[in-house]
Structures are given as structure tokens and as C-alpha cells.
Tab-separated table of C-alpha atoms in Angstrom:
chain	number	residue	atom	x	y	z
A	1	UNK	CA	-5.536	16.879	78.097
A	2	UNK	CA	-2.733	14.340	78.292
A	3	UNK	CA	-5.153	11.570	77.281
A	4	UNK	CA	-6.270	13.583	74.255
A	5	UNK	CA	-2.661	14.101	73.182
A	6	UNK	CA	-2.042	10.357	73.485
A	7	UNK	CA	-5.137	9.306	71.492
A	8	UNK	CA	-4.685	11.829	68.640
A	9	UNK	CA	-1.557	10.156	67.236
A	10	UNK	CA	-3.367	6.805	67.326
A	11	UNK	CA	-6.353	8.245	65.472
A	12	UNK	CA	-3.928	9.806	62.941
A	13	UNK	CA	-2.314	6.438	62.324
A	14	UNK	CA	-5.748	4.932	61.645
A	15	UNK	CA	-6.554	7.695	59.168
A	16	UNK	CA	-3.227	7.222	57.354
A	17	UNK	CA	-3.807	3.455	57.138
A	18	UNK	CA	-7.278	4.023	55.699
A	19	UNK	CA	-5.864	6.387	53.072
A	20	UNK	CA	-3.170	3.850	52.107
A	21	UNK	CA	-5.808	1.129	51.665
A	22	UNK	CA	-7.929	3.451	49.523
A	23	UNK	CA	-4.959	4.371	47.326
A	24	UNK	CA	-4.030	0.706	46.965
A	25	UNK	CA	-7.568	-0.009	45.829
A	26	UNK	CA	-7.123	2.541	43.056
A	27	UNK	CA	-3.591	1.528	42.074
A	28	UNK	CA	-4.243	-2.196	41.678
A	29	UNK	CA	-7.021	-1.806	39.081
A	30	UNK	CA	-4.909	0.768	37.248
A	31	UNK	CA	-1.936	-1.584	37.132
A	32	UNK	CA	-4.186	-4.407	35.973
A	33	UNK	CA	-5.529	-2.138	33.247
A	34	UNK	CA	-2.014	-1.198	32.176
A	35	UNK	CA	-1.028	-4.866	32.079
A	36	UNK	CA	-4.070	-5.617	29.970
A	37	UNK	CA	-3.143	-2.866	27.525
A	38	UNK	CA	0.407	-4.212	27.317
A	39	UNK	CA	-0.913	-7.689	26.575
A	40	UNK	CA	-3.265	-6.307	23.937
A	41	UNK	CA	-0.401	-4.424	22.305
A	42	UNK	CA	1.740	-7.554	22.251
A	43	UNK	CA	-1.119	-9.543	20.754
A	44	UNK	CA	-1.503	-6.875	18.074
A	45	UNK	CA	2.145	-7.349	17.036
A	46	UNK	CA	3.609	-4.356	18.852
A	47	UNK	CA	6.994	-6.092	19.043
A	48	UNK	CA	10.456	-4.973	17.935
A	49	UNK	CA	10.704	-3.592	14.422
A	50	UNK	CA	12.378	-6.029	12.048
A	51	UNK	CA	15.604	-5.209	10.297
A	52	UNK	CA	15.121	-4.746	6.547
A	53	UNK	CA	17.839	-6.284	4.357
A	54	UNK	CA	17.873	-5.249	0.686
A	55	UNK	CA	19.729	-7.362	-1.888
A	56	UNK	CA	20.449	-5.883	-5.316
A	57	UNK	CA	20.481	-7.869	-8.521
A	58	UNK	CA	22.747	-8.265	-11.512
A	59	UNK	CA	23.881	-5.205	-13.484
A	60	UNK	CA	23.090	-2.964	-10.504
A	61	UNK	CA	24.576	-2.042	-7.142
A	62	UNK	CA	23.400	-1.100	-3.662
A	63	UNK	CA	22.615	2.476	-4.721
A	64	UNK	CA	19.586	1.194	-6.634
A	65	UNK	CA	17.850	0.990	-3.246
A	66	UNK	CA	18.485	4.648	-2.286
A	67	UNK	CA	14.855	5.814	-2.592
A	68	UNK	CA	13.565	2.813	-0.638
A	69	UNK	CA	16.221	3.159	2.061
A	70	UNK	CA	15.359	6.818	2.647
A	71	UNK	CA	11.678	5.989	3.131
A	72	UNK	CA	12.300	3.042	5.450
A	73	UNK	CA	14.753	5.014	7.586
A	74	UNK	CA	12.237	7.855	7.832
A	75	UNK	CA	9.825	5.291	9.318
A	76	UNK	CA	12.415	4.289	11.905
A	77	UNK	CA	13.629	0.994	10.457
A	78	UNK	CA	17.167	-0.323	10.576
A	79	UNK	CA	18.162	-1.075	6.984
A	80	UNK	CA	21.103	-2.900	5.442
A	81	UNK	CA	21.970	-3.195	1.751
A	82	UNK	CA	24.979	-5.532	1.639
A	83	UNK	CA	26.821	-5.952	-1.663
A	84	UNK	CA	25.761	-8.958	-3.713
A	85	UNK	CA	28.955	-10.653	-4.985
A	86	UNK	CA	27.197	-11.788	-8.210
A	87	UNK	CA	29.350	-14.915	-8.342
A	88	UNK	CA	26.574	-17.497	-8.648
A	89	UNK	CA	24.209	-19.517	-6.488
A	90	UNK	CA	26.963	-21.679	-5.014
A	91	UNK	CA	28.547	-18.615	-3.388
A	92	UNK	CA	26.211	-15.625	-3.135
A	93	UNK	CA	23.510	-17.194	-0.909
A	94	UNK	CA	26.172	-18.472	1.508
A	95	UNK	CA	27.695	-14.986	1.638
A	96	UNK	CA	24.293	-13.457	2.376
A	97	UNK	CA	23.389	-16.138	4.928
A	98	UNK	CA	26.527	-15.309	6.924
A	99	UNK	CA	25.573	-11.630	6.826
A	100	UNK	CA	22.047	-12.406	8.066
A	101	UNK	CA	23.479	-14.399	10.975
A	102	UNK	CA	25.249	-11.241	12.173
A	103	UNK	CA	21.873	-9.543	12.767
A	104	UNK	CA	19.931	-9.944	16.007
A	105	UNK	CA	16.137	-10.105	15.821
A	106	UNK	CA	13.550	-10.518	13.073
A	107	UNK	CA	14.432	-9.800	9.447
A	108	UNK	CA	12.433	-8.924	6.352
A	109	UNK	CA	14.540	-9.930	3.354
A	110	UNK	CA	14.099	-8.181	0.005
A	111	UNK	CA	15.648	-9.191	-3.320
A	112	UNK	CA	15.653	-7.547	-6.734
A	113	UNK	CA	16.109	-9.445	-10.007
A	114	UNK	CA	18.908	-12.027	-9.570
A	115	UNK	CA	18.892	-11.032	-5.894
A	116	UNK	CA	15.555	-12.843	-5.656
A	117	UNK	CA	17.271	-16.122	-6.476
A	118	UNK	CA	19.891	-15.320	-3.853
A	119	UNK	CA	17.390	-14.672	-1.036
A	120	UNK	CA	15.427	-17.777	-2.092
A	121	UNK	CA	18.462	-19.866	-1.204
A	122	UNK	CA	20.023	-17.791	1.585
A	123	UNK	CA	16.975	-17.670	3.885
A	124	UNK	CA	16.168	-21.387	3.844
A	125	UNK	CA	16.105	-22.668	7.417
A	126	UNK	CA	16.770	-19.245	8.957
A	127	UNK	CA	14.122	-18.647	11.657
A	128	UNK	CA	15.002	-14.945	11.889
A	129	UNK	CA	13.723	-14.245	8.370
A	130	UNK	CA	10.002	-13.562	8.761
A	131	UNK	CA	9.127	-12.430	5.221
A	132	UNK	CA	10.531	-12.435	1.701
A	133	UNK	CA	9.842	-9.615	-0.749
A	134	UNK	CA	10.601	-10.118	-4.433
A	135	UNK	CA	11.018	-6.976	-6.562
A	136	UNK	CA	10.992	-7.717	-10.321
A	137	UNK	CA	12.799	-10.827	-9.198
A	138	UNK	CA	13.534	-14.476	-9.773
A	139	UNK	CA	11.898	-16.825	-7.266
A	140	UNK	CA	13.017	-20.209	-8.601
A	141	UNK	CA	11.810	-23.588	-7.402
A	142	UNK	CA	14.149	-26.365	-6.291
A	143	UNK	CA	16.361	-27.616	-9.116
A	144	UNK	CA	15.551	-24.774	-11.480
A	145	UNK	CA	18.196	-22.588	-13.113
A	146	UNK	CA	17.782	-19.039	-14.340
A	147	UNK	CA	18.688	-20.154	-17.850
A	148	UNK	CA	15.870	-22.729	-17.813
A	149	UNK	CA	13.362	-20.144	-16.619
A	150	UNK	CA	14.330	-17.588	-19.254
A	151	UNK	CA	14.181	-20.263	-21.960
A	152	UNK	CA	10.726	-21.373	-20.823
A	153	UNK	CA	9.441	-17.770	-20.887
A	154	UNK	CA	11.171	-16.046	-23.812
A	155	UNK	CA	11.158	-12.289	-24.258
A	156	UNK	CA	14.000	-11.168	-22.005
A	157	UNK	CA	16.408	-8.565	-23.345
A	158	UNK	CA	19.212	-10.154	-21.292
A	159	UNK	CA	20.246	-12.468	-24.134
A	160	UNK	CA	23.788	-13.309	-25.296
A	161	UNK	CA	23.608	-10.812	-28.175
A	162	UNK	CA	23.115	-7.976	-25.662
A	163	UNK	CA	25.948	-8.998	-23.343
A	164	UNK	CA	29.644	-8.221	-23.170
A	165	UNK	CA	31.425	-11.135	-21.486
A	166	UNK	CA	34.939	-10.493	-20.182
A	167	UNK	CA	37.361	-12.867	-18.428
A	168	UNK	CA	38.288	-12.581	-14.768
A	169	UNK	CA	41.177	-14.183	-12.840
A	170	UNK	CA	40.514	-17.672	-11.535
A	171	UNK	CA	37.312	-18.137	-13.527
A	172	UNK	CA	36.382	-21.731	-14.422
A	173	UNK	CA	36.702	-22.643	-18.061
A	174	UNK	CA	34.030	-20.965	-20.157
A	175	UNK	CA	32.934	-18.602	-17.365
A	176	UNK	CA	33.207	-14.814	-17.544
A	177	UNK	CA	31.725	-11.595	-16.204
A	178	UNK	CA	28.697	-10.523	-18.203
A	179	UNK	CA	27.714	-6.867	-18.661
A	180	UNK	CA	24.647	-5.512	-20.443
A	181	UNK	CA	25.964	-3.522	-23.402
A	182	UNK	CA	25.798	0.183	-22.614
A	183	UNK	CA	23.961	0.863	-25.872
A	184	UNK	CA	21.226	-1.591	-24.854
A	185	UNK	CA	21.034	-0.921	-21.116
A	186	UNK	CA	18.575	2.028	-21.157
A	187	UNK	CA	15.900	0.209	-23.185
A	188	UNK	CA	16.550	-3.169	-21.552
A	189	UNK	CA	16.932	-2.381	-17.862
A	190	UNK	CA	15.874	1.238	-17.414
A	191	UNK	CA	13.059	1.904	-19.856
A	192	UNK	CA	10.925	4.720	-18.498
A	193	UNK	CA	13.752	6.343	-16.527
A	194	UNK	CA	15.263	9.665	-17.660
A	195	UNK	CA	17.909	9.096	-20.336
A	196	UNK	CA	20.655	10.763	-18.295
A	197	UNK	CA	19.950	8.494	-15.311
A	198	UNK	CA	19.740	5.371	-17.472
A	199	UNK	CA	23.079	6.174	-19.106
A	200	UNK	CA	24.775	6.579	-15.719
A	201	UNK	CA	23.325	3.258	-14.544
A	202	UNK	CA	24.687	1.619	-17.688
A	203	UNK	CA	28.190	2.777	-16.762
A	204	UNK	CA	28.036	1.855	-13.061
A	205	UNK	CA	26.484	-1.603	-13.490
A	206	UNK	CA	28.179	-4.540	-11.769
A	207	UNK	CA	28.720	-7.703	-13.848
A	208	UNK	CA	27.157	-11.106	-13.248
A	209	UNK	CA	29.251	-14.245	-13.502
A	210	UNK	CA	27.816	-16.344	-16.325
A	211	UNK	CA	27.921	-19.409	-14.065
A	212	UNK	CA	24.988	-17.908	-12.143
A	213	UNK	CA	22.696	-18.740	-15.041
A	214	UNK	CA	23.308	-22.485	-14.924
A	215	UNK	CA	23.537	-23.310	-11.208
A	216	UNK	CA	20.528	-25.022	-9.653
A	217	UNK	CA	18.440	-23.615	-6.838
A	218	UNK	CA	18.280	-25.535	-3.579
A	219	UNK	CA	15.246	-25.875	-1.299
A	220	UNK	CA	13.494	-22.499	-1.697
A	221	UNK	CA	12.897	-20.399	1.395
A	222	UNK	CA	9.436	-19.394	0.133
A	223	UNK	CA	8.204	-22.906	0.956
A	224	UNK	CA	8.131	-21.955	4.647
A	225	UNK	CA	8.450	-18.137	4.700
A	226	UNK	CA	5.562	-15.846	3.610
A	227	UNK	CA	6.314	-13.984	0.391
A	228	UNK	CA	5.360	-10.765	-1.383
A	229	UNK	CA	6.112	-9.778	-4.973
A	230	UNK	CA	6.298	-6.458	-6.795
A	231	UNK	CA	5.821	-7.197	-10.491
A	232	UNK	CA	6.781	-4.591	-13.083
A	233	UNK	CA	4.337	-4.845	-15.947
A	234	UNK	CA	6.749	-3.244	-18.455
A	235	UNK	CA	9.814	-5.192	-17.335
A	236	UNK	CA	11.993	-6.035	-20.349
A	237	UNK	CA	14.545	-8.118	-18.424
A	238	UNK	CA	12.323	-10.688	-16.670
A	239	UNK	CA	9.149	-11.203	-18.735
A	240	UNK	CA	5.891	-10.445	-16.941
A	241	UNK	CA	4.554	-13.961	-17.527
A	242	UNK	CA	7.649	-15.445	-15.862
A	243	UNK	CA	7.423	-13.109	-12.868
A	244	UNK	CA	3.769	-13.985	-12.348
A	245	UNK	CA	4.397	-17.719	-12.714
A	246	UNK	CA	7.159	-17.699	-10.105
A	247	UNK	CA	5.198	-15.454	-7.723
A	248	UNK	CA	2.144	-17.698	-7.956
A	249	UNK	CA	4.221	-20.821	-7.360
A	250	UNK	CA	5.674	-19.159	-4.265
A	251	UNK	CA	2.136	-18.202	-3.108
A	252	UNK	CA	3.317	-14.595	-2.940
A	253	UNK	CA	1.056	-11.608	-2.392
A	254	UNK	CA	1.367	-9.879	-5.764
A	255	UNK	CA	1.396	-6.135	-6.436
A	256	UNK	CA	1.514	-5.035	-10.069
A	257	UNK	CA	3.149	-1.736	-10.915
A	258	UNK	CA	3.481	0.053	-14.244
A	259	UNK	CA	7.259	0.083	-14.046
A	260	UNK	CA	10.439	-1.187	-15.732
A	261	UNK	CA	12.839	-3.727	-14.328
A	262	UNK	CA	14.223	-1.133	-11.916
A	263	UNK	CA	10.927	-0.407	-10.166
A	264	UNK	CA	12.660	0.394	-6.869
A	265	UNK	CA	14.207	3.372	-8.695
A	266	UNK	CA	11.175	4.419	-10.743
A	267	UNK	CA	8.555	3.626	-8.052
A	268	UNK	CA	10.305	3.547	-4.655
A	269	UNK	CA	7.110	4.474	-2.792
A	270	UNK	CA	5.249	1.443	-4.121
A	271	UNK	CA	8.126	-0.895	-3.353
A	272	UNK	CA	8.425	0.542	0.171
A	273	UNK	CA	4.689	0.099	0.774
A	274	UNK	CA	4.888	-3.580	-0.179
A	275	UNK	CA	7.832	-4.085	2.183
A	276	UNK	CA	5.787	-2.479	4.966
A	277	UNK	CA	2.844	-4.760	4.120
A	278	UNK	CA	5.167	-7.714	4.712
A	279	UNK	CA	6.348	-6.149	7.986
A	280	UNK	CA	2.824	-5.636	9.298
A	281	UNK	CA	1.664	-9.086	8.282
A	282	UNK	CA	4.541	-10.917	9.960
A	283	UNK	CA	5.359	-8.771	13.020
């Protein structure tokens, strides 16, 4: 009896050891499988979501992105819409570049109208910016000015006759703040939008320094960063032919939309979908 009591604990230890080995045999393949799934997810681009930065253009403000912001936030993205100073290409891209440097992680950078020229210069050499999205926007090549582009592709409603230019303190000689005349704004910038909305936008527009039209673009970011373009086919501010020419030069993925110059207001779903295309392709 004493011998039996002595041997039973030994036999129990053997049984426990066998069970541990069996469990280990199950756990190791499971952990290997989990590791494989993790690797597959990483290979499929299941990394951190990029931050989306939206840059408004001339004669607009950050509120023009409201419909796009709501959709991106609903999808779980961190979104910023910093104010564009609208002081010209010697200042605005540097201002935006400093803002981008305050963000940690990948960035998808979106620019509307004049904001396209700003992101073209601000993102050059910034490894965090993974994609550029142009929305009814300028995407100039090195050395080009906005004035040259608009002269080469006539048809824009943003001509001197439709502008009110007012002085501002410290402005260089011959430079002023340009506004689209309120009487012209609805048909020029907001054709297709409800009249009440277009009239409010005419009042709340931010002016563009006239120097922005004559300053040259530096090395464009689209040379090294993949680009997408939303092109409004009934845009009266930047002629369709000019938008297409710049988008093709930038090798952008082009989406046409039956929309005015403010397509992010009239068609926020389409604009959001193109931004998400850029996210998926570069994540």
C-alpha cells in the first residue's frame, strides 16, 4: 500500500508532463498561424491610417471642406484643415510645410484650387507625404506661374475685370488683396450650388494676394509622390483643358465629375472617395 502511494504521484507527474507537451504541440502551430496572418495583414497594407490634411484655395476658407471632413472622420481618419494664408508661393508652402512637420506618421495631402499649387511646393522632399490629391486644382511644373497657366489656357472667370483689389498694410508696391466680386462669385465659383449658399460663400471668401499669380513654382512634389486629381467638368475658374493638362503632366489618376469649381461642396462623396483611393493605394 505504501509503495502504491509512492508510485501514484510519480505516475501523475508523467501524465501532467504528457499533457503539457500535447498542449505545446497545439499552441506552437497556432502561434505560427497567428504570426503568418499578422505578416499577411502587414503585407496587405494594414498599417496605421494616414492623417489627411486638407488645404483650401483662394476665395474660400476651411469650411469648404466640411462635407469631406465629416465623411473622413466617420471612417476613423484624423483630419486637419489648416488655414491657407493666401500670401503667395514664397510664404504659403513654407507655412504648410512647418504644419506638416508637426504631424507624426504618414500623410495624404489634399489641395483645392490655389491650394494645389501650395501642396505642390510644400510636400517636396517630405517623406511623410505619401499621396497628393488635387481637387479642381493647380498642379504647376517647376518655373511655372499661375498667371502663365491661365494665359496659356484662357477661359477662366478669375480675370482682372471680375476682381476687387484692395490694399493691405506692408504690401509690396503694386500688390493687393484680390476678391472675386460678389455679383460674379455665384456664376464664377459656385455655379450649380443653391443661390443662397453661393451668396453666403461670396461674402465669406478670403482674398488672395495678387503676388501669388506671378511667383514661380519650385521643384514639384508630384515628381516623386503619387498623385490623384478630381477634375470638375463645369469648372469656370480653372478651365477643364488646363486641369487635364496639369493632371496628365503630374501623371495623376484622374476622376472627372460633373461639378463646378467647388466640387468638394457640391460633390463631397466623390471627393472623399478619391482621397480614400489615394489612401488605399499608398498605405
